[in-house]
Amino acid sequence: MNTLCQEIYSAVVNGNARKVTEKINQALAEGIPAEIILNEGLISAMKEVGRLFEEGEYFVPEMLISARAMQAGMNLLRPILVEQDIKPIGKVVIGTVKGDLHDIGKNLVSMMLEGAGFQIIDLGIDVTPEKFLSAIQEHHPEIVGMSALLTTTMMNMKSTIEAIAQAGFRDKVKIMVGGAPVTETFARQIGADGYAPDASRAVVEAKRLLGIAI
């Protein structure tokens, strides 16, 4: 791995956003392609962050700090990648369902997915079934992700899945759900394709749903 990419990798793993932006600017100035910086500096680092979380060495605060450092780097690389027409590994529409105003978990999932190479369309909080449908029609994602933190809003996942089916899009997207009160059993009951208990495993599940090697 290029020395600068190694420094970017380490800065992401350690959650040093300032160093990430500094080293990415330096790497770009030295002519290192944005795609190499993305893959070797950011994506590989977030994979390591996920491993550290899975093994209990990192917790949500550390993962969030690393994800924010990765985001700082993505803000620099995204315009270049778009200009060069570098394709993401998949497109995800994500939002917290209607009636639920919690977004920390959803935001972390979004950042981890982007750090794994997905393009994210974040609809925010309190997202109605109609808004999910509109986003599917506009962006043609492979995956729709839904989050809920309240038991009272969990059933809005079911109504959103039903709305997607009624609109004729159910066979065009994979649906993934998560959130504190959500379980794998509930996910199956409401007809979701996938479930993840945390942001790290959301990346693994999203890749599984699209048949991408982990």
C-alpha atoms as an extended CHARMM CRD file, in Angstrom:
* protein
*
       214  EXT
         1         1  MET       CA              0.0000000000        0.0000000000        0.0000000000  PROA      1               0.0000000000
         2         2  ASN       CA              1.2130000000        3.5170000000       -0.8400000000  PROA      2               0.0000000000
         3         3  THR       CA              2.6500000000        5.3190000000        2.2120000000  PROA      3               0.0000000000
         4         4  LEU       CA              0.0980000000        8.1450000000        2.0360000000  PROA      4               0.0000000000
         5         5  CYS       CA             -2.7820000000        5.6820000000        1.6850000000  PROA      5               0.0000000000
         6         6  GLN       CA             -1.4210000000        3.8640000000        4.7390000000  PROA      6               0.0000000000
         7         7  GLU       CA             -1.4320000000        7.1560000000        6.6610000000  PROA      7               0.0000000000
         8         8  ILE       CA             -5.0180000000        7.8630000000        5.5430000000  PROA      8               0.0000000000
         9         9  TYR       CA             -6.0030000000        4.3260000000        6.5840000000  PROA      9               0.0000000000
        10        10  SER       CA             -4.4730000000        4.7940000000       10.0410000000  PROA      10              0.0000000000
        11        11  ALA       CA             -6.0620000000        8.2290000000       10.4650000000  PROA      11              0.0000000000
        12        12  VAL       CA             -9.5250000000        6.8190000000        9.6930000000  PROA      12              0.0000000000
        13        13  VAL       CA             -9.0740000000        3.8710000000       12.0660000000  PROA      13              0.0000000000
        14        14  ASN       CA             -7.9200000000        6.3020000000       14.7730000000  PROA      14              0.0000000000
        15        15  GLY       CA            -10.7300000000        8.7850000000       14.0180000000  PROA      15              0.0000000000
        16        16  ASN       CA             -8.4500000000       11.7030000000       13.0970000000  PROA      16              0.0000000000
        17        17  ALA       CA            -10.5560000000       13.6710000000       10.5840000000  PROA      17              0.0000000000
        18        18  ARG       CA             -8.0840000000       16.5480000000       10.2990000000  PROA      18              0.0000000000
        19        19  LYS       CA             -5.2610000000       14.1990000000        9.3420000000  PROA      19              0.0000000000
        20        20  VAL       CA             -7.5080000000       12.3390000000        6.8790000000  PROA      20              0.0000000000
        21        21  THR       CA             -8.2680000000       15.5330000000        4.9290000000  PROA      21              0.0000000000
        22        22  GLU       CA             -4.6540000000       16.7100000000        5.1220000000  PROA      22              0.0000000000
        23        23  LYS       CA             -3.2700000000       13.4230000000        3.7740000000  PROA      23              0.0000000000
        24        24  ILE       CA             -5.9380000000       13.0520000000        1.0810000000  PROA      24              0.0000000000
        25        25  ASN       CA             -5.1570000000       16.5400000000       -0.2180000000  PROA      25              0.0000000000
        26        26  GLN       CA             -1.4870000000       15.5940000000       -0.2290000000  PROA      26              0.0000000000
        27        27  ALA       CA             -2.1900000000       12.3050000000       -2.0280000000  PROA      27              0.0000000000
        28        28  LEU       CA             -4.2810000000       14.0490000000       -4.6850000000  PROA      28              0.0000000000
        29        29  ALA       CA             -1.5760000000       16.6650000000       -5.1570000000  PROA      29              0.0000000000
        30        30  GLU       CA              0.9420000000       13.8660000000       -5.7320000000  PROA      30              0.0000000000
        31        31  GLY       CA             -1.2730000000       12.3520000000       -8.4150000000  PROA      31              0.0000000000
        32        32  ILE       CA             -2.5670000000        9.3110000000       -6.5610000000  PROA      32              0.0000000000
        33        33  PRO       CA             -5.9050000000        8.3780000000       -8.1930000000  PROA      33              0.0000000000
        34        34  ALA       CA             -9.0250000000        9.0960000000       -6.1260000000  PROA      34              0.0000000000
        35        35  GLU       CA            -10.2310000000        5.5040000000       -6.5810000000  PROA      35              0.0000000000
        36        36  ILE       CA             -7.0290000000        4.1210000000       -5.0080000000  PROA      36              0.0000000000
        37        37  ILE       CA             -7.3350000000        6.5740000000       -2.1020000000  PROA      37              0.0000000000
        38        38  LEU       CA            -10.9620000000        5.4690000000       -1.6750000000  PROA      38              0.0000000000
        39        39  ASN       CA            -10.2190000000        1.7410000000       -1.7360000000  PROA      39              0.0000000000
        40        40  GLU       CA             -6.9050000000        1.6020000000        0.1100000000  PROA      40              0.0000000000
        41        41  GLY       CA             -7.3400000000        4.5560000000        2.4590000000  PROA      41              0.0000000000
        42        42  LEU       CA            -11.0460000000        4.6980000000        3.3220000000  PROA      42              0.0000000000
        43        43  ILE       CA            -12.8680000000        1.4630000000        2.4480000000  PROA      43              0.0000000000
        44        44  SER       CA            -10.1490000000       -0.8190000000        3.8320000000  PROA      44              0.0000000000
        45        45  ALA       CA             -9.9770000000        1.3030000000        7.0000000000  PROA      45              0.0000000000
        46        46  MET       CA            -13.7320000000        1.0860000000        7.6080000000  PROA      46              0.0000000000
        47        47  LYS       CA            -13.5340000000       -2.6750000000        7.0920000000  PROA      47              0.0000000000
        48        48  GLU       CA            -10.9370000000       -2.7520000000        9.8780000000  PROA      48              0.0000000000
        49        49  VAL       CA            -13.1530000000       -0.5430000000       12.0740000000  PROA      49              0.0000000000
        50        50  GLY       CA            -15.9770000000       -3.0300000000       11.5420000000  PROA      50              0.0000000000
        51        51  ARG       CA            -13.6650000000       -5.8930000000       12.5510000000  PROA      51              0.0000000000
        52        52  LEU       CA            -12.5780000000       -4.0500000000       15.7080000000  PROA      52              0.0000000000
        53        53  PHE       CA            -16.2340000000       -3.4500000000       16.5880000000  PROA      53              0.0000000000
        54        54  GLU       CA            -17.1580000000       -7.0920000000       15.9970000000  PROA      54              0.0000000000
        55        55  GLU       CA            -14.3180000000       -8.2330000000       18.2590000000  PROA      55              0.0000000000
        56        56  GLY       CA            -15.2850000000       -5.8500000000       21.0560000000  PROA      56              0.0000000000
        57        57  GLU       CA            -12.2010000000       -3.6310000000       20.7540000000  PROA      57              0.0000000000
        58        58  TYR       CA            -14.2660000000       -0.7070000000       19.4290000000  PROA      58              0.0000000000
        59        59  PHE       CA            -17.6670000000        0.4340000000       20.6550000000  PROA      59              0.0000000000
        60        60  VAL       CA            -20.2440000000        2.7440000000       19.0550000000  PROA      60              0.0000000000
        61        61  PRO       CA            -18.4400000000        6.0010000000       20.0490000000  PROA      61              0.0000000000
        62        62  GLU       CA            -15.1470000000        4.8480000000       18.4630000000  PROA      62              0.0000000000
        63        63  MET       CA            -16.9370000000        3.5890000000       15.3730000000  PROA      63              0.0000000000
        64        64  LEU       CA            -18.7850000000        6.8970000000       15.0580000000  PROA      64              0.0000000000
        65        65  ILE       CA            -15.5530000000        8.9230000000       15.3400000000  PROA      65              0.0000000000
        66        66  SER       CA            -13.8950000000        6.7660000000       12.6690000000  PROA      66              0.0000000000
        67        67  ALA       CA            -16.9640000000        7.0360000000       10.4320000000  PROA      67              0.0000000000
        68        68  ARG       CA            -16.8860000000       10.8220000000       10.7360000000  PROA      68              0.0000000000
        69        69  ALA       CA            -13.2050000000       10.8480000000        9.7960000000  PROA      69              0.0000000000
        70        70  MET       CA            -14.0590000000        8.6900000000        6.7690000000  PROA      70              0.0000000000
        71        71  GLN       CA            -16.8590000000       11.1110000000        5.8700000000  PROA      71              0.0000000000
        72        72  ALA       CA            -14.4010000000       14.0150000000        5.9330000000  PROA      72              0.0000000000
        73        73  GLY       CA            -12.3610000000       12.1230000000        3.3700000000  PROA      73              0.0000000000
        74        74  MET       CA            -15.4100000000       11.2200000000        1.2740000000  PROA      74              0.0000000000
        75        75  ASN       CA            -16.3780000000       14.8930000000        1.0920000000  PROA      75              0.0000000000
        76        76  LEU       CA            -13.0880000000       15.5170000000       -0.7140000000  PROA      76              0.0000000000
        77        77  LEU       CA            -13.2080000000       12.4510000000       -2.9510000000  PROA      77              0.0000000000
        78        78  ARG       CA            -16.9060000000       12.3300000000       -3.8690000000  PROA      78              0.0000000000
        79        79  PRO       CA            -16.8450000000       15.1360000000       -6.5100000000  PROA      79              0.0000000000
        80        80  ILE       CA            -13.7640000000       13.5980000000       -8.1490000000  PROA      80              0.0000000000
        81        81  LEU       CA            -15.2540000000       10.0990000000       -8.1730000000  PROA      81              0.0000000000
        82        82  VAL       CA            -18.4960000000       11.4290000000       -9.6910000000  PROA      82              0.0000000000
        83        83  GLU       CA            -16.5430000000       13.3480000000      -12.3400000000  PROA      83              0.0000000000
        84        84  GLN       CA            -14.5640000000       10.2040000000      -13.1880000000  PROA      84              0.0000000000
        85        85  ASP       CA            -17.7880000000        8.1590000000      -13.2480000000  PROA      85              0.0000000000
        86        86  ILE       CA            -16.4950000000        5.6750000000      -10.6470000000  PROA      86              0.0000000000
        87        87  LYS       CA            -19.4410000000        3.3980000000       -9.9420000000  PROA      87              0.0000000000
        88        88  PRO       CA            -20.4760000000        2.5680000000       -6.3450000000  PROA      88              0.0000000000
        89        89  ILE       CA            -20.9470000000       -1.1050000000       -5.4680000000  PROA      89              0.0000000000
        90        90  GLY       CA            -24.6460000000       -0.4290000000       -4.8900000000  PROA      90              0.0000000000
        91        91  LYS       CA            -27.1770000000        2.2800000000       -4.1520000000  PROA      91              0.0000000000
        92        92  VAL       CA            -29.0920000000        2.4610000000       -0.8690000000  PROA      92              0.0000000000
        93        93  VAL       CA            -32.1220000000        4.5910000000        0.0000000000  PROA      93              0.0000000000
        94        94  ILE       CA            -32.2960000000        4.8280000000        3.7830000000  PROA      94              0.0000000000
        95        95  GLY       CA            -34.4940000000        6.5580000000        6.3440000000  PROA      95              0.0000000000
        96        96  THR       CA            -36.0530000000        6.4150000000        9.7920000000  PROA      96              0.0000000000
        97        97  VAL       CA            -39.7040000000        5.4460000000        9.3840000000  PROA      97              0.0000000000
        98        98  LYS       CA            -42.7660000000        7.6420000000        9.8500000000  PROA      98              0.0000000000
        99        99  GLY       CA            -43.3480000000        8.8410000000       13.4060000000  PROA      99              0.0000000000
       100       100  ASP       CA            -39.7540000000        8.1900000000       14.5290000000  PROA      100             0.0000000000
       101       101  LEU       CA            -37.3530000000       11.0980000000       15.0020000000  PROA      101             0.0000000000
       102       102  HSD       CA            -34.2290000000        9.1340000000       15.9770000000  PROA      102             0.0000000000
       103       103  ASP       CA            -31.3120000000        9.2180000000       13.5960000000  PROA      103             0.0000000000
       104       104  ILE       CA            -28.0080000000        8.4110000000       15.3320000000  PROA      104             0.0000000000
       105       105  GLY       CA            -28.1480000000        4.7030000000       14.4580000000  PROA      105             0.0000000000
       106       106  LYS       CA            -29.4010000000        5.3970000000       10.9430000000  PROA      106             0.0000000000
       107       107  ASN       CA            -26.6430000000        7.9670000000       10.3970000000  PROA      107             0.0000000000
       108       108  LEU       CA            -23.9770000000        5.5370000000       11.5620000000  PROA      108             0.0000000000
       109       109  VAL       CA            -25.3250000000        2.8290000000        9.2450000000  PROA      109             0.0000000000
       110       110  SER       CA            -25.2960000000        5.3490000000        6.3710000000  PROA      110             0.0000000000
       111       111  MET       CA            -21.6790000000        6.2870000000        7.0570000000  PROA      111             0.0000000000
       112       112  MET       CA            -20.5500000000        2.6780000000        7.4070000000  PROA      112             0.0000000000
       113       113  LEU       CA            -22.2800000000        1.7360000000        4.1450000000  PROA      113             0.0000000000
       114       114  GLU       CA            -20.7280000000        4.6880000000        2.3280000000  PROA      114             0.0000000000
       115       115  GLY       CA            -17.3870000000        3.7000000000        3.8030000000  PROA      115             0.0000000000
       116       116  ALA       CA            -17.8860000000        0.2670000000        2.2380000000  PROA      116             0.0000000000
       117       117  GLY       CA            -18.4360000000        1.7440000000       -1.2220000000  PROA      117             0.0000000000
       118       118  PHE       CA            -22.2130000000        2.1800000000       -1.3970000000  PROA      118             0.0000000000
       119       119  GLN       CA            -23.9260000000        5.3230000000       -2.6430000000  PROA      119             0.0000000000
       120       120  ILE       CA            -26.3300000000        6.5830000000        0.0290000000  PROA      120             0.0000000000
       121       121  ILE       CA            -29.5620000000        8.5270000000       -0.4280000000  PROA      121             0.0000000000
       122       122  ASP       CA            -30.4840000000        9.5070000000        3.1200000000  PROA      122             0.0000000000
       123       123  LEU       CA            -34.1330000000       10.5320000000        3.4700000000  PROA      123             0.0000000000
       124       124  GLY       CA            -33.7190000000       11.5660000000        7.1090000000  PROA      124             0.0000000000
       125       125  ILE       CA            -36.2730000000       10.9780000000        9.8550000000  PROA      125             0.0000000000
       126       126  ASP       CA            -40.0750000000       10.6020000000        9.9840000000  PROA      126             0.0000000000
       127       127  VAL       CA            -40.1080000000        9.2110000000        6.4410000000  PROA      127             0.0000000000
       128       128  THR       CA            -43.5400000000        8.3080000000        5.0940000000  PROA      128             0.0000000000
       129       129  PRO       CA            -44.1370000000        5.3000000000        2.8100000000  PROA      129             0.0000000000
       130       130  GLU       CA            -44.8700000000        7.8070000000        0.0400000000  PROA      130             0.0000000000
       131       131  LYS       CA            -41.4490000000        9.4090000000        0.4610000000  PROA      131             0.0000000000
       132       132  PHE       CA            -39.7460000000        6.0180000000        0.2960000000  PROA      132             0.0000000000
       133       133  LEU       CA            -41.6960000000        5.2290000000       -2.8830000000  PROA      133             0.0000000000
       134       134  SER       CA            -40.7690000000        8.5520000000       -4.4500000000  PROA      134             0.0000000000
       135       135  ALA       CA            -37.0800000000        7.9290000000       -3.7030000000  PROA      135             0.0000000000
       136       136  ILE       CA            -37.2520000000        4.4300000000       -5.2160000000  PROA      136             0.0000000000
       137       137  GLN       CA            -38.7930000000        5.8540000000       -8.3880000000  PROA      137             0.0000000000
       138       138  GLU       CA            -36.2140000000        8.6300000000       -8.6110000000  PROA      138             0.0000000000
       139       139  HSD       CA            -33.0060000000        6.8420000000       -7.6280000000  PROA      139             0.0000000000
       140       140  HSD       CA            -33.6010000000        3.1540000000       -8.5510000000  PROA      140             0.0000000000
       141       141  PRO       CA            -31.7000000000        1.7430000000       -5.5500000000  PROA      141             0.0000000000
       142       142  GLU       CA            -30.7920000000       -1.8980000000       -5.0740000000  PROA      142             0.0000000000
       143       143  ILE       CA            -31.5010000000       -1.6530000000       -1.3330000000  PROA      143             0.0000000000
       144       144  VAL       CA            -34.0090000000        0.2130000000        0.8460000000  PROA      144             0.0000000000
       145       145  GLY       CA            -32.9780000000        0.5440000000        4.4910000000  PROA      145             0.0000000000
       146       146  MET       CA            -35.4580000000        1.3500000000        7.2540000000  PROA      146             0.0000000000
       147       147  SER       CA            -34.7160000000        2.2130000000       10.8810000000  PROA      147             0.0000000000
       148       148  ALA       CA            -36.9300000000        2.5120000000       13.9570000000  PROA      148             0.0000000000
       149       149  LEU       CA            -36.0180000000        3.0900000000       17.5830000000  PROA      149             0.0000000000
       150       150  LEU       CA            -39.5130000000        2.9780000000       19.0580000000  PROA      150             0.0000000000
       151       151  THR       CA            -41.7870000000       -0.0340000000       19.4230000000  PROA      151             0.0000000000
       152       152  THR       CA            -44.6610000000        2.2670000000       18.4610000000  PROA      152             0.0000000000
       153       153  THR       CA            -43.1180000000        3.0250000000       15.0550000000  PROA      153             0.0000000000
       154       154  MET       CA            -41.8650000000       -0.4730000000       14.1890000000  PROA      154             0.0000000000
       155       155  MET       CA            -45.1150000000       -1.3470000000       12.4210000000  PROA      155             0.0000000000
       156       156  ASN       CA            -44.5620000000        1.5470000000       10.0310000000  PROA      156             0.0000000000
       157       157  MET       CA            -41.8420000000       -0.6280000000        8.5240000000  PROA      157             0.0000000000
       158       158  LYS       CA            -44.5370000000       -3.1650000000        7.6450000000  PROA      158             0.0000000000
       159       159  SER       CA            -46.8080000000       -0.5360000000        6.1110000000  PROA      159             0.0000000000
       160       160  THR       CA            -43.8940000000        0.8260000000        4.0620000000  PROA      160             0.0000000000
       161       161  ILE       CA            -43.0520000000       -2.6420000000        2.7440000000  PROA      161             0.0000000000
       162       162  GLU       CA            -46.7160000000       -3.1430000000        1.8480000000  PROA      162             0.0000000000
       163       163  ALA       CA            -46.7880000000        0.2120000000        0.0370000000  PROA      163             0.0000000000
       164       164  ILE       CA            -43.6490000000       -0.7440000000       -1.9310000000  PROA      164             0.0000000000
       165       165  ALA       CA            -45.2940000000       -4.0440000000       -2.9070000000  PROA      165             0.0000000000
       166       166  GLN       CA            -48.5810000000       -2.3800000000       -3.9120000000  PROA      166             0.0000000000
       167       167  ALA       CA            -46.6650000000        0.0630000000       -6.1190000000  PROA      167             0.0000000000
       168       168  GLY       CA            -45.0330000000       -2.8550000000       -7.9470000000  PROA      168             0.0000000000
       169       169  PHE       CA            -41.4740000000       -2.2690000000       -6.7210000000  PROA      169             0.0000000000
       170       170  ARG       CA            -41.1030000000       -5.1410000000       -4.2690000000  PROA      170             0.0000000000
       171       171  ASP       CA            -39.1970000000       -7.3880000000       -6.6620000000  PROA      171             0.0000000000
       172       172  LYS       CA            -36.9280000000       -4.5120000000       -7.7000000000  PROA      172             0.0000000000
       173       173  VAL       CA            -35.3740000000       -3.7480000000       -4.3100000000  PROA      173             0.0000000000
       174       174  LYS       CA            -33.9950000000       -5.6090000000       -1.3180000000  PROA      174             0.0000000000
       175       175  ILE       CA            -35.3580000000       -4.2940000000        1.9940000000  PROA      175             0.0000000000
       176       176  MET       CA            -33.2040000000       -4.1790000000        5.1010000000  PROA      176             0.0000000000
       177       177  VAL       CA            -34.4180000000       -3.1540000000        8.5700000000  PROA      177             0.0000000000
       178       178  GLY       CA            -32.8220000000       -2.4060000000       11.9280000000  PROA      178             0.0000000000
       179       179  GLY       CA            -33.0570000000       -0.4340000000       15.1500000000  PROA      179             0.0000000000
       180       180  ALA       CA            -33.0350000000       -1.1180000000       18.8870000000  PROA      180             0.0000000000
       181       181  PRO       CA            -36.4410000000       -2.8760000000       19.1980000000  PROA      181             0.0000000000
       182       182  VAL       CA            -36.2110000000       -4.6820000000       15.8380000000  PROA      182             0.0000000000
       183       183  THR       CA            -35.3430000000       -8.3800000000       15.7490000000  PROA      183             0.0000000000
       184       184  GLU       CA            -34.5880000000      -10.8530000000       13.0010000000  PROA      184             0.0000000000
       185       185  THR       CA            -37.8960000000      -12.5930000000       13.7240000000  PROA      185             0.0000000000
       186       186  PHE       CA            -39.8020000000       -9.3220000000       13.3310000000  PROA      186             0.0000000000
       187       187  ALA       CA            -37.9220000000       -8.5790000000       10.0990000000  PROA      187             0.0000000000
       188       188  ARG       CA            -39.0520000000      -11.9120000000        8.6550000000  PROA      188             0.0000000000
       189       189  GLN       CA            -42.6240000000      -11.4050000000        9.8750000000  PROA      189             0.0000000000
       190       190  ILE       CA            -43.0010000000       -8.0960000000        8.0330000000  PROA      190             0.0000000000
       191       191  GLY       CA            -41.4180000000       -9.4300000000        4.8340000000  PROA      191             0.0000000000
       192       192  ALA       CA            -38.0150000000       -7.7380000000        4.9390000000  PROA      192             0.0000000000
       193       193  ASP       CA            -35.1180000000       -9.3700000000        3.0790000000  PROA      193             0.0000000000
       194       194  GLY       CA            -32.4940000000       -8.5770000000        5.6850000000  PROA      194             0.0000000000
       195       195  TYR       CA            -31.8580000000       -7.4620000000        9.2400000000  PROA      195             0.0000000000
       196       196  ALA       CA            -28.7880000000       -6.1090000000       11.0130000000  PROA      196             0.0000000000
       197       197  PRO       CA            -28.4370000000       -5.5050000000       14.7720000000  PROA      197             0.0000000000
       198       198  ASP       CA            -25.7370000000       -2.8590000000       14.3290000000  PROA      198             0.0000000000
       199       199  ALA       CA            -23.9740000000       -0.6870000000       11.7570000000  PROA      199             0.0000000000
       200       200  SER       CA            -21.0360000000       -3.0320000000       11.2420000000  PROA      200             0.0000000000
       201       201  ARG       CA            -23.2500000000       -5.9840000000       10.4180000000  PROA      201             0.0000000000
       202       202  ALA       CA            -25.4430000000       -3.7630000000        8.2380000000  PROA      202             0.0000000000
       203       203  VAL       CA            -22.5100000000       -3.5810000000        5.8140000000  PROA      203             0.0000000000
       204       204  VAL       CA            -22.1360000000       -7.3730000000        5.8150000000  PROA      204             0.0000000000
       205       205  GLU       CA            -25.8910000000       -7.8440000000        5.3120000000  PROA      205             0.0000000000
       206       206  ALA       CA            -26.0940000000       -5.2790000000        2.4850000000  PROA      206             0.0000000000
       207       207  LYS       CA            -23.2720000000       -7.0450000000        0.6460000000  PROA      207             0.0000000000
       208       208  ARG       CA            -24.9340000000      -10.4130000000        1.2530000000  PROA      208             0.0000000000
       209       209  LEU       CA            -28.2110000000       -9.1650000000       -0.2030000000  PROA      209             0.0000000000
       210       210  LEU       CA            -26.4250000000       -8.0650000000       -3.3780000000  PROA      210             0.0000000000
       211       211  GLY       CA            -24.2520000000      -11.1730000000       -3.5990000000  PROA      211             0.0000000000
       212       212  ILE       CA            -21.0190000000       -9.2160000000       -3.0440000000  PROA      212             0.0000000000
       213       213  ALA       CA            -18.1040000000      -11.0940000000       -1.5130000000  PROA      213             0.0000000000
       214       214  ILE       CA            -17.3820000000       -9.9120000000        2.0530000000  PROA      214             0.0000000000
